[in-house]
Amino acid sequence: MQVSKFSCETRFASLSRCHLLDLPWEDVLVPHILCHLPLQHLVSLQRVSKQFHSLIQVYLANCRTFDLSMIGPSIPKEAFVSMLKDNKVLHSLSLQNCSDWVTDKELLPVIGQNQHLQRVEMSGCACLTRHSLVAVSLSCTHLHHLGLAHCEWVDSLSLRSLADHCGGLQSIDLTACRQLKDDAICYLAKKCLKLRSLSLAVNANVTDESVEEVAKNCRGLEQLDLTGCLRVRNQSIRTLAEYCPKLQSLKVNHCHNVTESSLDPLRKRNVVIDVEPPLQRALVLLQDVLGFAPFINLQI
């Protein structure tokens, strides 16, 4: 059967007029193309035309990850509300670098309609309040990671709510959450037994009591940050070594009451510790003074 030249030209002309938006949106563009674009490019695409705006809204309503860490400072709060107003399937939400504008008013509706969230990053969001943390604890019971670094509004009651409802929590960053004291941290440790990564850094309220409770309850702990916890002593570090065989990383810089006597057993297990052994520190200081490192036989 012969195909006429006219017929071939017609088909070619038809194909040449095919545009990106002619492809199936939900079957092709959303799952196979738009998912590979960074959020800032998607925001730009929205401005191209009404069709592109509609396409991006379809994508945003179905995306599982929403990360504002790269464009947070430049996005209006109204745009944030608009982009996520139809999304009910988020698994990961990052609000880093949104501290200038994100408040409970914008965040609470998003949390309330996304009960499958497993990862929420709110570090540095100074304009939020304890109501956002309570909302996360009540809505996101499958939560695995929560970032709350430098959120000084986190208090004992909101952390207890989190512990009561998110028992599967594996990682939490409480750096510089200075309202928290031993009682709240101990309660978290008793409820969230699957914790593998915990930061209690830059909190002068943290004592051996918190560290020991974490060690005894969270046996799978792999990373612990105690930077600047001035009241932590050798006793709790020894308890940590005894109860946490999976520990991989320990940060104790500026913990002046933690000495090498408690750290040495962890070093022998190849735990990465952020402070050098005393001899190593002495060599570094000597090198700074002399301008070169003298040869010292460490095997003597």
XYZ file of C-alpha atoms in Angstrom:
300
model
C 0.000 0.000 0.000
C 1.491 3.323 -1.046
C 1.285 6.399 1.140
C 0.967 9.625 -0.782
C 3.526 12.362 -0.424
C 0.711 14.740 0.523
C -0.371 12.473 3.410
C 3.190 12.304 4.851
C 3.581 16.062 4.654
C 0.271 16.542 6.437
C 1.314 14.269 9.290
C 4.701 15.968 9.584
C 3.069 19.374 9.665
C 0.695 18.172 12.367
C 3.559 16.845 14.505
C 5.574 20.018 14.053
C 2.711 21.991 15.572
C 2.678 19.821 18.747
C 3.497 21.896 21.839
C 4.699 20.924 25.300
C 1.312 21.609 26.832
C -0.314 19.207 24.347
C 1.250 16.285 26.219
C -0.903 14.652 28.926
C -0.457 16.712 32.068
C -1.056 14.223 34.887
C 0.372 11.185 33.069
C 3.457 12.730 31.457
C 4.318 16.324 32.379
C 3.693 16.156 36.128
C 5.324 12.796 37.018
C 8.108 12.718 34.412
C 9.146 16.309 33.631
C 8.067 18.870 36.229
C 9.215 16.689 39.119
C 12.815 17.230 37.968
C 12.635 21.037 37.974
C 13.656 23.092 41.027
C 10.878 25.057 42.674
C 12.247 28.428 41.556
C 11.884 27.358 37.907
C 8.324 26.209 38.504
C 7.469 29.564 40.044
C 8.888 31.277 36.952
C 6.908 29.014 34.619
C 3.698 30.060 36.325
C 4.147 33.549 34.908
C 4.486 32.447 31.268
C 0.783 32.033 30.519
C -2.540 31.041 32.039
C -2.076 27.494 30.749
C 1.329 27.156 32.372
C -0.109 28.596 35.584
C -2.809 25.913 35.548
C -0.255 23.211 34.807
C 1.970 24.221 37.716
C -1.048 24.268 40.033
C -1.802 20.687 39.001
C 1.791 19.764 39.789
C 1.787 21.565 43.150
C -1.450 19.836 44.133
C 0.223 16.453 43.602
C 3.845 17.004 44.655
C 5.221 15.027 47.607
C 8.158 17.357 48.390
C 7.996 21.130 48.833
C 11.314 22.807 49.611
C 11.528 26.574 50.053
C 15.113 26.621 51.350
C 16.460 28.135 48.110
C 13.808 30.778 47.462
C 12.225 31.315 50.883
C 13.273 34.950 51.403
C 11.972 36.044 47.992
C 8.571 34.372 47.954
C 5.512 36.322 49.168
C 3.430 34.645 51.844
C 0.389 34.909 49.573
C 2.221 32.843 46.944
C 2.996 30.144 49.520
C -0.663 29.908 50.491
C -1.759 29.791 46.843
C 0.758 27.132 45.815
C -0.217 24.632 48.501
C -3.922 25.330 48.877
C -4.917 22.132 47.021
C -2.141 19.808 48.181
C -3.084 16.951 50.512
C -0.284 14.492 49.705
C 2.900 16.167 50.980
C 5.545 13.920 52.536
C 8.268 16.522 53.018
C 7.990 20.248 53.789
C 11.004 22.534 54.232
C 10.519 26.116 55.406
C 14.157 26.998 56.000
C 14.969 30.626 55.144
C 11.313 31.632 55.494
C 11.765 33.220 58.895
C 10.903 36.719 57.651
C 7.326 35.935 56.722
C 5.958 32.498 57.636
C 3.549 32.550 60.588
C 0.960 30.193 62.062
C -1.655 31.755 59.786
C 0.077 30.492 56.644
C 1.352 27.188 58.007
C -1.568 25.762 60.008
C -3.867 25.125 56.991
C -1.038 23.322 55.155
C -0.278 21.109 58.164
C -3.963 20.411 58.783
C -4.597 19.004 55.306
C -1.332 17.030 54.958
C -1.514 14.173 57.423
C 1.067 12.058 55.571
C 3.984 14.393 56.269
C 7.093 12.466 57.297
C 9.637 15.275 57.238
C 9.086 18.882 58.375
C 11.872 21.460 58.548
C 10.997 24.634 60.471
C 14.480 25.598 61.649
C 14.906 29.325 62.096
C 11.207 30.147 61.671
C 11.121 32.688 64.474
C 7.627 34.024 63.715
C 5.875 30.721 64.367
C 4.494 29.797 67.788
C 3.934 26.652 69.824
C 0.574 26.254 68.021
C 2.408 25.155 64.867
C 4.295 22.431 66.735
C 1.103 21.210 68.391
C -0.590 21.121 64.968
C 2.294 19.070 63.560
C 2.060 16.617 66.449
C -1.700 16.167 66.077
C -1.827 15.942 62.271
C 1.477 14.304 61.311
C 1.547 11.123 63.365
C 3.855 9.415 60.807
C 6.568 12.045 61.262
C 10.184 10.812 60.998
C 12.200 14.062 61.011
C 11.535 17.455 62.547
C 13.850 20.466 62.383
C 13.300 23.087 65.095
C 16.762 24.636 65.382
C 16.704 28.205 66.729
C 12.938 28.077 67.309
C 12.960 29.601 70.766
C 9.167 29.414 70.950
C 9.343 25.633 71.436
C 8.295 24.938 75.025
C 7.821 21.938 77.265
C 4.094 21.477 76.601
C 4.393 21.552 72.812
C 7.335 19.114 72.887
C 5.351 16.757 75.124
C 2.500 16.868 72.627
C 4.945 15.886 69.900
C 6.265 13.000 71.992
C 2.757 11.744 72.749
C 1.631 11.610 69.123
C 4.797 11.017 67.061
C 6.350 7.941 68.633
C 8.023 6.956 65.353
C 10.209 10.072 65.297
C 13.757 9.209 64.218
C 15.454 12.597 64.012
C 14.877 15.931 65.744
C 16.962 19.104 65.857
C 16.373 21.137 69.026
C 19.449 23.340 68.700
C 19.054 26.573 70.699
C 15.518 25.730 71.860
C 16.406 27.405 75.122
C 13.027 27.071 76.844
C 13.464 23.304 77.036
C 14.723 21.746 80.244
C 15.533 18.225 81.383
C 11.934 17.244 82.123
C 10.743 17.827 78.547
C 13.764 16.144 76.956
C 13.480 13.117 79.254
C 9.797 12.818 78.365
C 10.672 12.894 74.656
C 13.297 10.170 75.148
C 10.840 7.878 76.938
C 8.197 8.263 74.213
C 10.334 8.331 71.040
C 12.383 5.176 71.380
C 13.359 5.096 67.688
C 15.410 8.298 67.796
C 18.613 7.957 65.789
C 19.670 11.614 65.545
C 19.225 14.284 68.224
C 20.601 17.779 68.691
C 20.364 19.492 72.083
C 23.122 21.974 71.240
C 23.385 25.494 72.648
C 21.091 24.906 75.603
C 22.512 25.651 79.046
C 19.535 23.907 80.694
C 20.584 20.459 79.460
C 22.279 18.339 82.135
C 23.446 14.753 82.593
C 19.865 13.804 83.389
C 18.735 14.430 79.808
C 21.712 12.683 78.214
C 21.370 9.606 80.437
C 17.646 9.306 79.757
C 18.261 9.557 76.014
C 21.010 6.925 76.227
C 18.921 4.439 78.231
C 15.780 4.740 76.111
C 17.060 5.415 72.581
C 19.405 2.447 72.153
C 19.598 2.947 68.372
C 20.993 6.476 68.672
C 23.592 7.215 65.986
C 24.186 10.990 66.226
C 24.095 13.277 69.249
C 24.966 16.971 69.307
C 25.659 18.454 72.746
C 27.690 21.461 71.556
C 27.713 24.168 74.201
C 25.797 22.141 76.811
C 27.913 23.456 79.678
C 26.309 21.325 82.405
C 26.935 17.973 80.730
C 29.645 15.933 82.473
C 31.640 12.736 82.061
C 29.067 10.647 83.910
C 26.440 10.910 81.165
C 28.994 10.393 78.379
C 29.998 7.089 80.021
C 26.320 6.107 80.160
C 26.030 6.988 76.487
C 28.958 4.718 75.674
C 27.394 1.879 77.644
C 23.847 1.996 76.273
C 24.281 3.213 72.671
C 26.379 0.695 70.705
C 25.324 2.199 67.351
C 26.599 5.694 68.119
C 28.555 7.096 65.159
C 28.929 10.804 65.904
C 29.165 12.857 69.106
C 29.613 16.629 69.312
C 30.802 17.989 72.652
C 32.680 21.138 71.677
C 32.515 23.763 74.462
C 31.315 21.117 76.936
C 34.084 22.035 79.373
C 33.160 19.361 81.917
C 33.544 16.527 79.402
C 37.093 15.178 79.402
C 39.099 12.585 77.549
C 38.507 9.957 80.243
C 34.905 9.566 79.049
C 35.580 10.181 75.357
C 38.431 7.693 74.932
C 36.223 4.544 75.016
C 34.105 6.068 72.244
C 37.164 6.921 70.168
C 38.248 3.284 70.406
C 34.894 2.358 68.825
C 35.628 4.797 65.972
C 32.908 7.220 67.033
C 33.524 10.558 65.302
C 34.031 13.221 67.990
C 34.361 16.909 67.176
C 37.130 17.640 69.695
C 40.691 16.409 69.256
C 42.438 14.319 71.935
C 44.541 16.474 74.308
C 47.870 15.547 72.675
C 46.555 16.398 69.220
C 45.294 19.760 70.463
C 48.645 20.469 72.079
C 50.448 19.716 68.810
C 48.152 22.056 66.903
C 48.796 24.866 69.413
C 52.531 24.207 69.273
C 52.474 24.349 65.491
C 50.658 27.705 65.647
C 53.320 29.081 67.986
C 56.418 27.649 66.266
C 55.199 27.761 62.699
C 55.934 24.054 62.177
C 54.988 20.740 63.768
C 57.856 19.105 65.724
C 58.323 15.366 65.322
C 57.063 13.489 68.353
C 57.124 9.699 68.641
C 53.557 8.930 69.760
C 54.453 5.277 70.421
C 56.698 6.060 73.369
